[in-house]
PDB file of C-alpha atoms and ligand atoms in Angstrom:
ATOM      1  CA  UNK C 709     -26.137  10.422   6.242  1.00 98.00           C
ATOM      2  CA  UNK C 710     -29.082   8.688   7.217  1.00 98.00           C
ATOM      3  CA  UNK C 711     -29.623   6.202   4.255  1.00 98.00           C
ATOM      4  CA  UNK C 712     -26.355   5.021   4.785  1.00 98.00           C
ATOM      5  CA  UNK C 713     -26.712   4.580   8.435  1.00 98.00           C
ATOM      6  CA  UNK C 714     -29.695   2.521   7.685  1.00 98.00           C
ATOM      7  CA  UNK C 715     -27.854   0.428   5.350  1.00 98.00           C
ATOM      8  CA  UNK C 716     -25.198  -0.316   7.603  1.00 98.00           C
ATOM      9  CA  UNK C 717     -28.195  -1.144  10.209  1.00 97.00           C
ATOM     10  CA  UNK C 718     -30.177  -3.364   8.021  1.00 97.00           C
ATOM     11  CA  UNK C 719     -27.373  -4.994   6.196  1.00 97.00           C
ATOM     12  CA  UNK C 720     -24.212  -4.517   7.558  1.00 97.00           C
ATOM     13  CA  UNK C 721     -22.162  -7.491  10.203  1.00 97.00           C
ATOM     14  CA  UNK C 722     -20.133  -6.580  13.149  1.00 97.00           C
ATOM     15  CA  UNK C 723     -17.039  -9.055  12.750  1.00 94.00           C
ATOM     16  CA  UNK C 724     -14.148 -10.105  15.439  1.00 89.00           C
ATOM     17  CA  UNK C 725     -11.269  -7.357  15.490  1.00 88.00           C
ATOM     18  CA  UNK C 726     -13.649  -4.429  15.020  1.00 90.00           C
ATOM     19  CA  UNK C 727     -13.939  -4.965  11.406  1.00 95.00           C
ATOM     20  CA  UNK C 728     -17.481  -4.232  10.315  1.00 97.00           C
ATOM     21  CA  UNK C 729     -18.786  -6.269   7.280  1.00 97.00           C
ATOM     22  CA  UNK C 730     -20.437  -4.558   4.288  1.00 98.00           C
ATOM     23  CA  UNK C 731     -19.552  -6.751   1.848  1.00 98.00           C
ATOM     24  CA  UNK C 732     -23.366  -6.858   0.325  1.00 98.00           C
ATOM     25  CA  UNK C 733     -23.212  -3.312  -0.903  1.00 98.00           C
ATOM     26  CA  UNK C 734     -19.911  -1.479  -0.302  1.00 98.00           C
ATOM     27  CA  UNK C 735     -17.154  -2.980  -1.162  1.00 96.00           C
ATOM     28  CA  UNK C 736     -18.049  -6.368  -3.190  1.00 97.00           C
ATOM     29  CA  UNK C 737     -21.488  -6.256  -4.235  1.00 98.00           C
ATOM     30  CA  UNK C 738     -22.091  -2.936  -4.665  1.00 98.00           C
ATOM     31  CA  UNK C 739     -25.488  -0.300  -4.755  1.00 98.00           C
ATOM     32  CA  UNK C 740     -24.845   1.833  -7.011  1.00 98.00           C
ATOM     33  CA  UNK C 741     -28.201   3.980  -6.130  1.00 98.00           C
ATOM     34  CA  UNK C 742     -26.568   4.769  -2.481  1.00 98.00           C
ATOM     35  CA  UNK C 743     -23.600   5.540  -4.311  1.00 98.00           C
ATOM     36  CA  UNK C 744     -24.807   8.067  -6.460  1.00 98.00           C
ATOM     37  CA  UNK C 745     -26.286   9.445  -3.319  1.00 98.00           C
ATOM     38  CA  UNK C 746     -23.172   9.462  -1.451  1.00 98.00           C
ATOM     39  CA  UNK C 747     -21.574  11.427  -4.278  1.00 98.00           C
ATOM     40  CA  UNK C 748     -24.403  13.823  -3.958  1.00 98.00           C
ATOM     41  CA  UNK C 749     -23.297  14.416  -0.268  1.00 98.00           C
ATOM     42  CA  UNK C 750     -19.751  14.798  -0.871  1.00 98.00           C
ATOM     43  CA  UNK C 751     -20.638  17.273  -3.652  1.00 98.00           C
ATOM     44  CA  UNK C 752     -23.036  18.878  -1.342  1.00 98.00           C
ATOM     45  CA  UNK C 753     -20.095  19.052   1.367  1.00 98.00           C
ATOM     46  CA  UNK C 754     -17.510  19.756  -0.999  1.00 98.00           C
ATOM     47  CA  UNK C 755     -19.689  22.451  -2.837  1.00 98.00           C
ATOM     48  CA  UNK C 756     -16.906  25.482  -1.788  1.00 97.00           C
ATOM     49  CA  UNK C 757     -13.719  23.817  -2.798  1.00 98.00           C
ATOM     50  CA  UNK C 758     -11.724  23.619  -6.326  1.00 98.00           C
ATOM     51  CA  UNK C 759     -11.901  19.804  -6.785  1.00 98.00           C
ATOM     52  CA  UNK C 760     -10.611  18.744 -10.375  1.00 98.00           C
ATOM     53  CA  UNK C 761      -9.323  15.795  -9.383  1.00 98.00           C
ATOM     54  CA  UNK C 762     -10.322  12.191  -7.399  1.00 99.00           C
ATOM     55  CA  UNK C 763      -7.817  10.518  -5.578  1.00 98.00           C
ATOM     56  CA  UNK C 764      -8.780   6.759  -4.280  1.00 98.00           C
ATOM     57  CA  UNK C 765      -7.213   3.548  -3.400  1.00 97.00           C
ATOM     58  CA  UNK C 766      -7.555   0.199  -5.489  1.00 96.00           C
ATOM     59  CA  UNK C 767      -9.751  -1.765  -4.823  1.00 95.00           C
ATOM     60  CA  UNK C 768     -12.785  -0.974  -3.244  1.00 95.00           C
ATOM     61  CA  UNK C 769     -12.397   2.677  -2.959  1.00 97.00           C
ATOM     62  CA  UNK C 770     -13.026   3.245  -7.122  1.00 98.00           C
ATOM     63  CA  UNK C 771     -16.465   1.967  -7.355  1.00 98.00           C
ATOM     64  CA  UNK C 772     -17.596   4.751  -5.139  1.00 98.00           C
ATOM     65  CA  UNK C 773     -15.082   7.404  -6.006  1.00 98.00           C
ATOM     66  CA  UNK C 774     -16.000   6.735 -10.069  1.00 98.00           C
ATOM     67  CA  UNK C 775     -20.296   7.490  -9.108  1.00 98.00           C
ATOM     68  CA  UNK C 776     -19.092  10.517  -6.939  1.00 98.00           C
ATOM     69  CA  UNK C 777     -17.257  11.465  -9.947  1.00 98.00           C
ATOM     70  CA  UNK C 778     -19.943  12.120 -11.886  1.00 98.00           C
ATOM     71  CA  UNK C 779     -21.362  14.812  -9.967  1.00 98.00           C
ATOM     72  CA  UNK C 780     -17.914  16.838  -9.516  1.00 98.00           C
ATOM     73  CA  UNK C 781     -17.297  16.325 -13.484  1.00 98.00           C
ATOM     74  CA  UNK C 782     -13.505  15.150 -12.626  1.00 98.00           C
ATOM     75  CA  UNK C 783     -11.190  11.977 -13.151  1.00 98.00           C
ATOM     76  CA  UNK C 784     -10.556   9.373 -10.652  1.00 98.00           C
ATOM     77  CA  UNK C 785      -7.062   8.529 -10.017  1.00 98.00           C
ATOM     78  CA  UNK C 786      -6.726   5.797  -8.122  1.00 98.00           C
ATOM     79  CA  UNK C 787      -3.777   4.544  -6.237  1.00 97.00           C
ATOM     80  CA  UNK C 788      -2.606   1.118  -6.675  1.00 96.00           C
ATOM     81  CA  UNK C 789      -0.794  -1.434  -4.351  1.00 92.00           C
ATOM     82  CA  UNK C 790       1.977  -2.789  -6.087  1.00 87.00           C
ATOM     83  CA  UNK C 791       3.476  -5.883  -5.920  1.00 68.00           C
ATOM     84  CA  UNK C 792       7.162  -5.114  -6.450  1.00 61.00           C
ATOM     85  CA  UNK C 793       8.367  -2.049  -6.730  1.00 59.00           C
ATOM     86  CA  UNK C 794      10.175  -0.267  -9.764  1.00 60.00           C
ATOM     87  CA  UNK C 795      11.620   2.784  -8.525  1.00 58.00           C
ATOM     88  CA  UNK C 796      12.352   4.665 -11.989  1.00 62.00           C
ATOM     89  CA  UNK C 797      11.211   8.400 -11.110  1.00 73.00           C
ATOM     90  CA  UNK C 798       8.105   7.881 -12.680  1.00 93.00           C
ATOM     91  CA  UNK C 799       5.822   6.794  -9.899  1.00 95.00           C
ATOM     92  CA  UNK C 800       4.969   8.497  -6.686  1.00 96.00           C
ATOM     93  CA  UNK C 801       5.252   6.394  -3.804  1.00 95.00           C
ATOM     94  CA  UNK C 802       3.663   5.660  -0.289  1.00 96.00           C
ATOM     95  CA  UNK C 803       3.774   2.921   2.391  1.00 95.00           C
ATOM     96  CA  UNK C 804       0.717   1.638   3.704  1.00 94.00           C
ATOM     97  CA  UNK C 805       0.047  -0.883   6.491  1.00 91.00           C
ATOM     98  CA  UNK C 806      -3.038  -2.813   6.197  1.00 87.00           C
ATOM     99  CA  UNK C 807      -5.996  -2.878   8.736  1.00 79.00           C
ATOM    100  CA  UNK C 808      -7.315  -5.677   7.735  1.00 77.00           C
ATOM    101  CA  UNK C 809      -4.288  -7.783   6.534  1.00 80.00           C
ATOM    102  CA  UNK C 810      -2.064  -6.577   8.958  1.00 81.00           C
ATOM    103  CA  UNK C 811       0.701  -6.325   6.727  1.00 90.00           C
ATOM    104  CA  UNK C 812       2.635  -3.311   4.944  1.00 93.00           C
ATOM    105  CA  UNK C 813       2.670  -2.716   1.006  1.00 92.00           C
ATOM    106  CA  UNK C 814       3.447  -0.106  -1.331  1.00 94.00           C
ATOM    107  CA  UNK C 815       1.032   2.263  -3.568  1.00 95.00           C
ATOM    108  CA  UNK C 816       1.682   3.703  -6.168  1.00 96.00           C
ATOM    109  CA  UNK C 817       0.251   6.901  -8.627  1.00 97.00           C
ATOM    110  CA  UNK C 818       2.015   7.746 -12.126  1.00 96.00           C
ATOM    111  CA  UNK C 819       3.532  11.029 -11.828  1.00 96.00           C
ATOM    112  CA  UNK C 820       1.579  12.133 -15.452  1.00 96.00           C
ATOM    113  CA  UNK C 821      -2.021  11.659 -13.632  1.00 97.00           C
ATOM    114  CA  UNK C 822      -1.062  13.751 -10.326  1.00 98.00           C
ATOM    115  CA  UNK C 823       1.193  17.412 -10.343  1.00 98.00           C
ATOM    116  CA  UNK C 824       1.387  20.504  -8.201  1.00 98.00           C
ATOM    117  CA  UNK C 825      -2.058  22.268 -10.892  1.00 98.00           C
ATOM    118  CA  UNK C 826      -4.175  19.769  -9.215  1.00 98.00           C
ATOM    119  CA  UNK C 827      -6.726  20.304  -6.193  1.00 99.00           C
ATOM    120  CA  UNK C 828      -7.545  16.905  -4.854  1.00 99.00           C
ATOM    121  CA  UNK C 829     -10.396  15.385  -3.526  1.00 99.00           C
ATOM    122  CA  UNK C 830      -9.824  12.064  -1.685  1.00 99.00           C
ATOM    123  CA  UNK C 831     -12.236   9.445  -1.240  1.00 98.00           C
ATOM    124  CA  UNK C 832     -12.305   5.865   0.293  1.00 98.00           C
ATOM    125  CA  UNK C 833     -14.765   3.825   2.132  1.00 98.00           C
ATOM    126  CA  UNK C 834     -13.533   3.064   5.739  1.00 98.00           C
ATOM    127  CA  UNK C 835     -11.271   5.479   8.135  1.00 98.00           C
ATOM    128  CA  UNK C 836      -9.869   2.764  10.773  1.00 97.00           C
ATOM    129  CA  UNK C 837      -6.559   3.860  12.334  1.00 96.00           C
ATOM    130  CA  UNK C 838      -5.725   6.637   9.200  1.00 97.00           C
ATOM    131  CA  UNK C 839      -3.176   4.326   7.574  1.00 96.00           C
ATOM    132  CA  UNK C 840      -3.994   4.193   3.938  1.00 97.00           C
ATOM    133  CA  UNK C 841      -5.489   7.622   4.103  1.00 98.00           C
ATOM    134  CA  UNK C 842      -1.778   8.945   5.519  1.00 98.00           C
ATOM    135  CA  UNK C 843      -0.216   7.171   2.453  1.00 98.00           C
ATOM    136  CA  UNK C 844      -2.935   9.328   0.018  1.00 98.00           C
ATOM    137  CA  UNK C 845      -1.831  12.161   1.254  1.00 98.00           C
ATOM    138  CA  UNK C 846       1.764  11.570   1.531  1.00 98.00           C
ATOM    139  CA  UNK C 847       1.386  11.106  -2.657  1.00 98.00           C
ATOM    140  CA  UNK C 848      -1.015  14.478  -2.966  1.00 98.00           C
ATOM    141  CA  UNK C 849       1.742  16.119  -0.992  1.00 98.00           C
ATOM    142  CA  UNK C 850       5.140  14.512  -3.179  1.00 98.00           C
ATOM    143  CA  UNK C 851       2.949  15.564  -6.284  1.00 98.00           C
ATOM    144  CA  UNK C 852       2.606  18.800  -5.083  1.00 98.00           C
ATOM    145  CA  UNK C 853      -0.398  19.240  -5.513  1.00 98.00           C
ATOM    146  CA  UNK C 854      -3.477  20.562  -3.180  1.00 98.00           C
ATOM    147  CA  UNK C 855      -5.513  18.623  -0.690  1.00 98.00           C
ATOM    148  CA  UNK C 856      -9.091  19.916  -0.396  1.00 98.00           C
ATOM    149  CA  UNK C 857     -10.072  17.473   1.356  1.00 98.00           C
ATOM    150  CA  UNK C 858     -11.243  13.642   2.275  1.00 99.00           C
ATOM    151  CA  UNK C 859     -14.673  12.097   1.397  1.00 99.00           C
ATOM    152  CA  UNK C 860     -15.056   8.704   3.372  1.00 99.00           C
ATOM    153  CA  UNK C 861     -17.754   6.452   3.480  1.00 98.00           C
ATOM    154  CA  UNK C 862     -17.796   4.920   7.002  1.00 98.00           C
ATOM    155  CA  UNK C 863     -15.707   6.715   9.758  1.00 98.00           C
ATOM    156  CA  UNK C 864     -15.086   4.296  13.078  1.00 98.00           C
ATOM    157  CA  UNK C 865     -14.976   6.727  15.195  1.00 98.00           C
ATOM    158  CA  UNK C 866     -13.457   4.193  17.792  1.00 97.00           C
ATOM    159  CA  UNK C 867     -10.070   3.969  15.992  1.00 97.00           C
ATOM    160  CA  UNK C 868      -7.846   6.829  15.800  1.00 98.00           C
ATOM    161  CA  UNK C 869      -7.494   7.723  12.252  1.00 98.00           C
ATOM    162  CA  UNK C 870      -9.997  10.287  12.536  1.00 98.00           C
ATOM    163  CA  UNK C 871      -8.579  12.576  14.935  1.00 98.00           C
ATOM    164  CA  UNK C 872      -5.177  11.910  13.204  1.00 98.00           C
ATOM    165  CA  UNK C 873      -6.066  13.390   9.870  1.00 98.00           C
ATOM    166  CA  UNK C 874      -8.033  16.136  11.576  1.00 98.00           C
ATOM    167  CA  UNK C 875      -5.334  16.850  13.490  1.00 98.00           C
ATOM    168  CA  UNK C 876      -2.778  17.525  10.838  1.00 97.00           C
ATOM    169  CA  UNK C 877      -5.346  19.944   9.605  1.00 98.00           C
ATOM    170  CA  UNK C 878      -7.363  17.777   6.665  1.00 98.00           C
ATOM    171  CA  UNK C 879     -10.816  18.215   6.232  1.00 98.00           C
ATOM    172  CA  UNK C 880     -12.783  15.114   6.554  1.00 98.00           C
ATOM    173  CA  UNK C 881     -16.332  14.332   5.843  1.00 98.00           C
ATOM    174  CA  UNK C 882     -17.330  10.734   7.001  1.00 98.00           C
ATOM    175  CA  UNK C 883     -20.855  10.079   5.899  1.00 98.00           C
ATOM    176  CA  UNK C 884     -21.302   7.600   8.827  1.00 98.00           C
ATOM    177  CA  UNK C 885     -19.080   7.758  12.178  1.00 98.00           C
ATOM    178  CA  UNK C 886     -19.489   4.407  14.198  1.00 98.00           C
ATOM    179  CA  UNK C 887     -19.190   5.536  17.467  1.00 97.00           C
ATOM    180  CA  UNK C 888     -18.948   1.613  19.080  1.00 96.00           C
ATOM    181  CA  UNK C 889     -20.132  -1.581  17.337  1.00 97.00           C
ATOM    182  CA  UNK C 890     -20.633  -5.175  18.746  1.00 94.00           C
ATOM    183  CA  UNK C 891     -21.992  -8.401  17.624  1.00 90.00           C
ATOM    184  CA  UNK C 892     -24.679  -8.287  20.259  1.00 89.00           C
ATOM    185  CA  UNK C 893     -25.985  -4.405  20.050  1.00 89.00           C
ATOM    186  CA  UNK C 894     -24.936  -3.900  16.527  1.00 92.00           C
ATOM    187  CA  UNK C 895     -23.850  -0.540  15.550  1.00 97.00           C
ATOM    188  CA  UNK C 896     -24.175   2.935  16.891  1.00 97.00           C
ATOM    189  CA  UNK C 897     -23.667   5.880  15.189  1.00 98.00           C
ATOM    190  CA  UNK C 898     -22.796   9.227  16.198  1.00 94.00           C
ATOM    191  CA  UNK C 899     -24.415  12.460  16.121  1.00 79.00           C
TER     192      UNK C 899
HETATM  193  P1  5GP J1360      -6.967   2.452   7.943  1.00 63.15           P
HETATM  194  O1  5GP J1360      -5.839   2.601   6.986  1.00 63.15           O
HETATM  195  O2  5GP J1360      -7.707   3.762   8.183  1.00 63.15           O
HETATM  196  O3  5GP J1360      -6.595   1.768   9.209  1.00 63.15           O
HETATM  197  O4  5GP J1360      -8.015   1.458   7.268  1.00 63.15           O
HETATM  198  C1  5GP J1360      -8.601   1.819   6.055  1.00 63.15           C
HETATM  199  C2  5GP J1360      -8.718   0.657   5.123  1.00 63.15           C
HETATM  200  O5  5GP J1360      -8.876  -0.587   5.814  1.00 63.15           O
HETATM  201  C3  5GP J1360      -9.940   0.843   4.276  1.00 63.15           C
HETATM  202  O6  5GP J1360      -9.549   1.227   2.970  1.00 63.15           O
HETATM  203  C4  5GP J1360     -10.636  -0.497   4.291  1.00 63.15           C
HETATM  204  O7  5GP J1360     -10.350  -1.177   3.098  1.00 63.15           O
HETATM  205  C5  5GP J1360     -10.047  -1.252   5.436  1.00 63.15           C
HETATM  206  N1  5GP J1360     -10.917  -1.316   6.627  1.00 63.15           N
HETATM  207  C6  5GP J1360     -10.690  -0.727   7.812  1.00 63.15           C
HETATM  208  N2  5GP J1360     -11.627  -1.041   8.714  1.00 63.15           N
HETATM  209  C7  5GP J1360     -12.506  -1.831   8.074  1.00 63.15           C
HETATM  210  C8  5GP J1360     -13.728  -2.483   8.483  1.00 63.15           C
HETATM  211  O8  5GP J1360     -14.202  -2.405   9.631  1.00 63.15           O
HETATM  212  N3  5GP J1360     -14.371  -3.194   7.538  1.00 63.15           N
HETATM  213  C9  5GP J1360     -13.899  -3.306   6.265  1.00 63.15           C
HETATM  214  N4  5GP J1360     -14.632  -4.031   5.403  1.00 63.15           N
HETATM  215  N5  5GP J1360     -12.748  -2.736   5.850  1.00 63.15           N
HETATM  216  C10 5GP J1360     -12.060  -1.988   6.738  1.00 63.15           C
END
């Protein structure tokens, strides 16, 4: 998606550790206006499948996954990371190990806002090595419910999250795949 390709060229900062920095208008400060048209895409992609249902991850996955709401007409659900865990049957459950932190926590979804009548679309803002994405869909999967597919925002296409998913036979549309990023040259994109 070329407008937010140019976004991520204009604005966006190639950090140490391959993390890539988008802080002015992904995941802190936030532009709404590529938002909405990032929900127009995934609607656009998405166009053939059942979706009644948004499945994202606290935090910066729900600003985006509440404006691509809008054009699917669904709720967002969104996964949360909890701090200690109360195991009383009435929570789904998933491990997830942190890119960025490096360190492994727990998310969580209530079993009343996920069961096996729902056809899920998952959406989050960066696919790294597939981590928090393989703890989504562990919880779509222990709700029973149906995976349509994955909406993410920026793809590094570097890391092997991508071809993990894929491989397990999940659809995933990445609106931008990095295909190598450095401090000097900035980002590339594939495609
Ligand atoms: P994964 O689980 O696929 O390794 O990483 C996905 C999560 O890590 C995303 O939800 C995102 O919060 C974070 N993340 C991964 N790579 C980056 C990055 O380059 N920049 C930023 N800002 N976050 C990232």
């Amino acid at each position: 998606m070329k407008l937010l390709e140019d976004k991520i060229r204009k604005d966006g900062v190639v950090k140490d550790g391959g993390v890539l920095k988008v802080d002015g208008f992904l995941n802190h400060q936030m532009d709404i206006e590529l938002f909405d048209e990032m929900g127009k895409e995934w609607k656009r992609l998405f166009a053939d499948v059942p979706v009644n249902k948004i499945l994202t991850i606290e935090a910066s996955g729900i600003g985006m996954a509440c404006i691509a709401a809008q054009h699917f007409h669904v709720p967002v659900v969104f996964a949360k990371k909890a701090q200690s865990l109360n195991i009383d049957g009435e929570v789904y459950t998933a491990k997830v190990e942190s890119f960025t932190h490096g360190r492994v926590y727990d998310v969580i979804v209530s079993k009343k806002f996920l069961g096996p009548e729902d056809h899920v679309l998952i959406i989050d803002d960066f696919l790294a090595n597939g981590k928090a994405l393989e703890g989504l869909i562990q919880i779509v999967e222990s709700a029973g419910a149906t995976l349509e597919g994955v909406g993410i925002a920026i793809e590094k296409g570097f890391q092997p999250g991508g071809e993990l998913i894929r491989s397990k036979g999940v659809r995933v549309e990445s609106l931008a795949v990095v295909e190598s990023m450095d401090a000097e040259n900035g980002v590339r994109f594939r495609g």
